[in-house]
Tab-separated table of C-alpha atoms in Angstrom:
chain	number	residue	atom	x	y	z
M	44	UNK	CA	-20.704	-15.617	37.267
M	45	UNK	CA	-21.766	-18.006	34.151
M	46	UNK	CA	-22.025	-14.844	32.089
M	47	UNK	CA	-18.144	-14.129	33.051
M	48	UNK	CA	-17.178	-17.667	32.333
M	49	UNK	CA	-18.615	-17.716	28.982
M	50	UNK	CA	-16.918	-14.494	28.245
M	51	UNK	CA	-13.556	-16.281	28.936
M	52	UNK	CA	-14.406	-19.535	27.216
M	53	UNK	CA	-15.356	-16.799	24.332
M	54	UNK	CA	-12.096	-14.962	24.454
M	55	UNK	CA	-10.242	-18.426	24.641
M	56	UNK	CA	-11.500	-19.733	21.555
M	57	UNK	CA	-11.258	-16.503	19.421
M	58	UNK	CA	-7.508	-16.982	20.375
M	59	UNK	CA	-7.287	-20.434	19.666
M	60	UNK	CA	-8.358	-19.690	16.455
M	61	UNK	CA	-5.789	-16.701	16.001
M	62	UNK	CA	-3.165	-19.253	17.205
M	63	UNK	CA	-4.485	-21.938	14.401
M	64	UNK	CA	-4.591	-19.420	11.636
M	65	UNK	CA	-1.022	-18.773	12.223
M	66	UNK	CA	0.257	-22.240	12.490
M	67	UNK	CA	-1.579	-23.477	9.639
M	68	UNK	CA	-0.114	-20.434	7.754
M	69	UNK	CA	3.561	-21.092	8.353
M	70	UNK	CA	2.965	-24.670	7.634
M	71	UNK	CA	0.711	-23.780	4.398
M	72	UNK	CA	3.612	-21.783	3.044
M	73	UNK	CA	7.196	-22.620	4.418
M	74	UNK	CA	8.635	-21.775	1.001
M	75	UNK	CA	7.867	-18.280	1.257
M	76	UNK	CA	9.535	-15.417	2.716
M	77	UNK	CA	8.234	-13.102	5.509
M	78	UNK	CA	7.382	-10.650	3.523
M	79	UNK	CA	4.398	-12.866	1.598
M	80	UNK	CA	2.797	-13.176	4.686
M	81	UNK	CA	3.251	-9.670	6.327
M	82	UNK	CA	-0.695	-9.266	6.361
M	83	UNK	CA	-0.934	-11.377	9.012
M	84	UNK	CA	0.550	-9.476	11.516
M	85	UNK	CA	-1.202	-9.539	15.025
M	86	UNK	CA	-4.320	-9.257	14.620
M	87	UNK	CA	-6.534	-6.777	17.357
M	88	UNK	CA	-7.769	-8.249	20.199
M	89	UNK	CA	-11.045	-10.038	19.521
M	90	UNK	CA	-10.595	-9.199	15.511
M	91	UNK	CA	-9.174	-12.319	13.155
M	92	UNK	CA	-6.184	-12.197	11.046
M	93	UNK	CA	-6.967	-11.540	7.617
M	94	UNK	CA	-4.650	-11.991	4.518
M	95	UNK	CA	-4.838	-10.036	0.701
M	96	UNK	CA	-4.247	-10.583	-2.958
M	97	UNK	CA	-0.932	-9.376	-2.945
M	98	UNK	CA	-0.294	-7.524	-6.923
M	99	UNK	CA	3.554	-7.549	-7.619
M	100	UNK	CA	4.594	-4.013	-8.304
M	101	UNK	CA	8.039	-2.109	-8.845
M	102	UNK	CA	7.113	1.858	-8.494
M	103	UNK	CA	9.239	4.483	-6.947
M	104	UNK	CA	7.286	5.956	-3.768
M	105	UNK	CA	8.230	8.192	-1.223
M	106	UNK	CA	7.499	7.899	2.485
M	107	UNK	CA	6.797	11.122	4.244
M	108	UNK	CA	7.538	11.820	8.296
M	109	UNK	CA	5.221	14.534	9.932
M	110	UNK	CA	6.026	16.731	12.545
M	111	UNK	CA	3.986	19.090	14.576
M	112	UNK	CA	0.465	20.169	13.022
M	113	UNK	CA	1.154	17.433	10.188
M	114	UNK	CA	3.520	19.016	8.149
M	115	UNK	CA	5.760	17.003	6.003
M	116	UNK	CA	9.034	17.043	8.141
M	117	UNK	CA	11.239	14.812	5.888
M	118	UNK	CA	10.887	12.927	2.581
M	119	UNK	CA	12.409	9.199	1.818
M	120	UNK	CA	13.010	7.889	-1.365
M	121	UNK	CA	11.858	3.946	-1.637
M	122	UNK	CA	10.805	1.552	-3.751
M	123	UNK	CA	7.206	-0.499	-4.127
M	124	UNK	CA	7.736	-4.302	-4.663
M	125	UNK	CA	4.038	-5.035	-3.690
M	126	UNK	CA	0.821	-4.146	-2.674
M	127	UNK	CA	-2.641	-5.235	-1.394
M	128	UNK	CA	-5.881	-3.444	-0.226
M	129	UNK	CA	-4.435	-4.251	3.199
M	130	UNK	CA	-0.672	-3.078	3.306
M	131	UNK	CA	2.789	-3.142	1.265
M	132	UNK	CA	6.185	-4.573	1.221
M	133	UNK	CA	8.595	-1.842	0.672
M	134	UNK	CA	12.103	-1.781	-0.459
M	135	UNK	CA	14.018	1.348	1.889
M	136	UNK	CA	17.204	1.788	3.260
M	137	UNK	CA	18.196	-0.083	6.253
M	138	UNK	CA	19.857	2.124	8.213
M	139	UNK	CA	16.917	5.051	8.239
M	140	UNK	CA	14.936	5.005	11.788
M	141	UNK	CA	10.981	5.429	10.818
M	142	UNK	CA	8.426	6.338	13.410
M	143	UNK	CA	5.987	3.355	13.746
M	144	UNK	CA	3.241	5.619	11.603
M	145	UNK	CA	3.890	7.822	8.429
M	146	UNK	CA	2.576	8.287	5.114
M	147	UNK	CA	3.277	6.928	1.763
M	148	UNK	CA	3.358	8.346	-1.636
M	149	UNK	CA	3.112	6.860	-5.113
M	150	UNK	CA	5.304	8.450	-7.696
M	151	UNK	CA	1.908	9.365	-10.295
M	152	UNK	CA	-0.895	9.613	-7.736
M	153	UNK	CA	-1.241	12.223	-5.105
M	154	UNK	CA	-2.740	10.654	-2.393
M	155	UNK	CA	-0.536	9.923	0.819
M	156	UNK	CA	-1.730	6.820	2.331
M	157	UNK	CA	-1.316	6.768	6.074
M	158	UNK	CA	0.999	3.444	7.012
M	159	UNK	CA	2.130	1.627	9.819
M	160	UNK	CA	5.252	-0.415	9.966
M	161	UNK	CA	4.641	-3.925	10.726
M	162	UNK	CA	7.499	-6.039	9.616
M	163	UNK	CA	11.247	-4.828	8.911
M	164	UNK	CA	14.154	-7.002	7.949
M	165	UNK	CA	17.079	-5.016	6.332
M	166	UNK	CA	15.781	-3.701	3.491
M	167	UNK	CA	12.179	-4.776	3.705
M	168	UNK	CA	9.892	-2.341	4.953
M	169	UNK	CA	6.305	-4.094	5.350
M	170	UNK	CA	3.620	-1.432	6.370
M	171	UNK	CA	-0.324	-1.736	7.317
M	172	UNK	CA	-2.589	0.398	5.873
M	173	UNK	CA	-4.658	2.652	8.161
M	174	UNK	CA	-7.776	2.212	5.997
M	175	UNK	CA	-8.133	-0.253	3.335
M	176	UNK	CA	-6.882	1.337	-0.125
M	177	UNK	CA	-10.223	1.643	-2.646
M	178	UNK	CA	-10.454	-1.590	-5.051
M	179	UNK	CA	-10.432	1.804	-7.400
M	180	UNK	CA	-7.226	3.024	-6.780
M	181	UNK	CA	-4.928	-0.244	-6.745
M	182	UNK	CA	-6.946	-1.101	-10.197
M	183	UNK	CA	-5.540	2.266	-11.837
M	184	UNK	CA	-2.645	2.013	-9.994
M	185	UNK	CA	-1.866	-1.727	-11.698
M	186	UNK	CA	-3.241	-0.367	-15.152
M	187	UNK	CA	-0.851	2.476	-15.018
M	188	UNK	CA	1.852	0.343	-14.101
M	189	UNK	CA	0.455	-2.441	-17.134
M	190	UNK	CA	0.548	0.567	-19.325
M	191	UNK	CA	4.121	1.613	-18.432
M	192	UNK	CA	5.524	-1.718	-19.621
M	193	UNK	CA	6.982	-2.245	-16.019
M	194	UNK	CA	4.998	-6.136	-15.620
């Protein structure tokens, strides 16, 4: 019985804390817009919210639907505003339906990261990264994009 209580006063606090993190984020940074704060989506139960260094980035991208035995069913054109180890804010038409998991392509790499959508607002298109990118690949992908004269 006291080991089930503390379990509960455990799971209490852990989302007290969640809870907290939030508030203290949204009064932190009223100035921004949702989309500097789509990290901290909902966190897992019993995991904390964490939050990235965003890098501001304009690259073309594609987002790709599977079907059946994951073969690329249908390629979207969109638009990378910015990206962290955690996730990306996304610039794609409004009216296209997405399944809540795809993949997403960087015009000059070949990799497909696997996304989830977290946050959409007309145009914005915030997705969670299955797996963390590699600190490797978002440093070439900001050189290449230093190099292009884009920043």
């Amino acid at each position: 019985m006291a080991a089930r209580a503390a379990t509960n006063t455990g799971a209490r606090r852990r989302k007290s804390c969640v809870l907290k993190q939030k508030q203290r984020t949204a009064a932190e940074f009223p100035e921004f817009s949702m989309s500097m704060v789509m990290h901290l989506a909902e966190a897992k139960p019993g995991k904390l919210t964490t939050s990235y260094k965003h890098y501001y980035i304009e690259r073309p991208c594609r987002i790709l639907v599977v079907g059946q035995h994951l073969k690329t069913k249908t390629k979207y054109q969109c638009l990378l505003r910015h990206i962290s180890i955690g996730g990306a804010m996304v610039d794609f038409n409004a009216h296209i339906l997405l399944p809540a998991h795809f993949f997403l392509q960087i015009d000059g790499f070949q990799e497909e990261i696997g996304c989830s959508q977290v946050h959409r607002h007309n145009s914005e298109l915030g997705v969670r990264f299955n797996m963390q990118l590699a600190p490797e690949f978002l440093s070439r992908l900001i050189r290449m994009n230093f190099t292009s004269g884009l920043i």
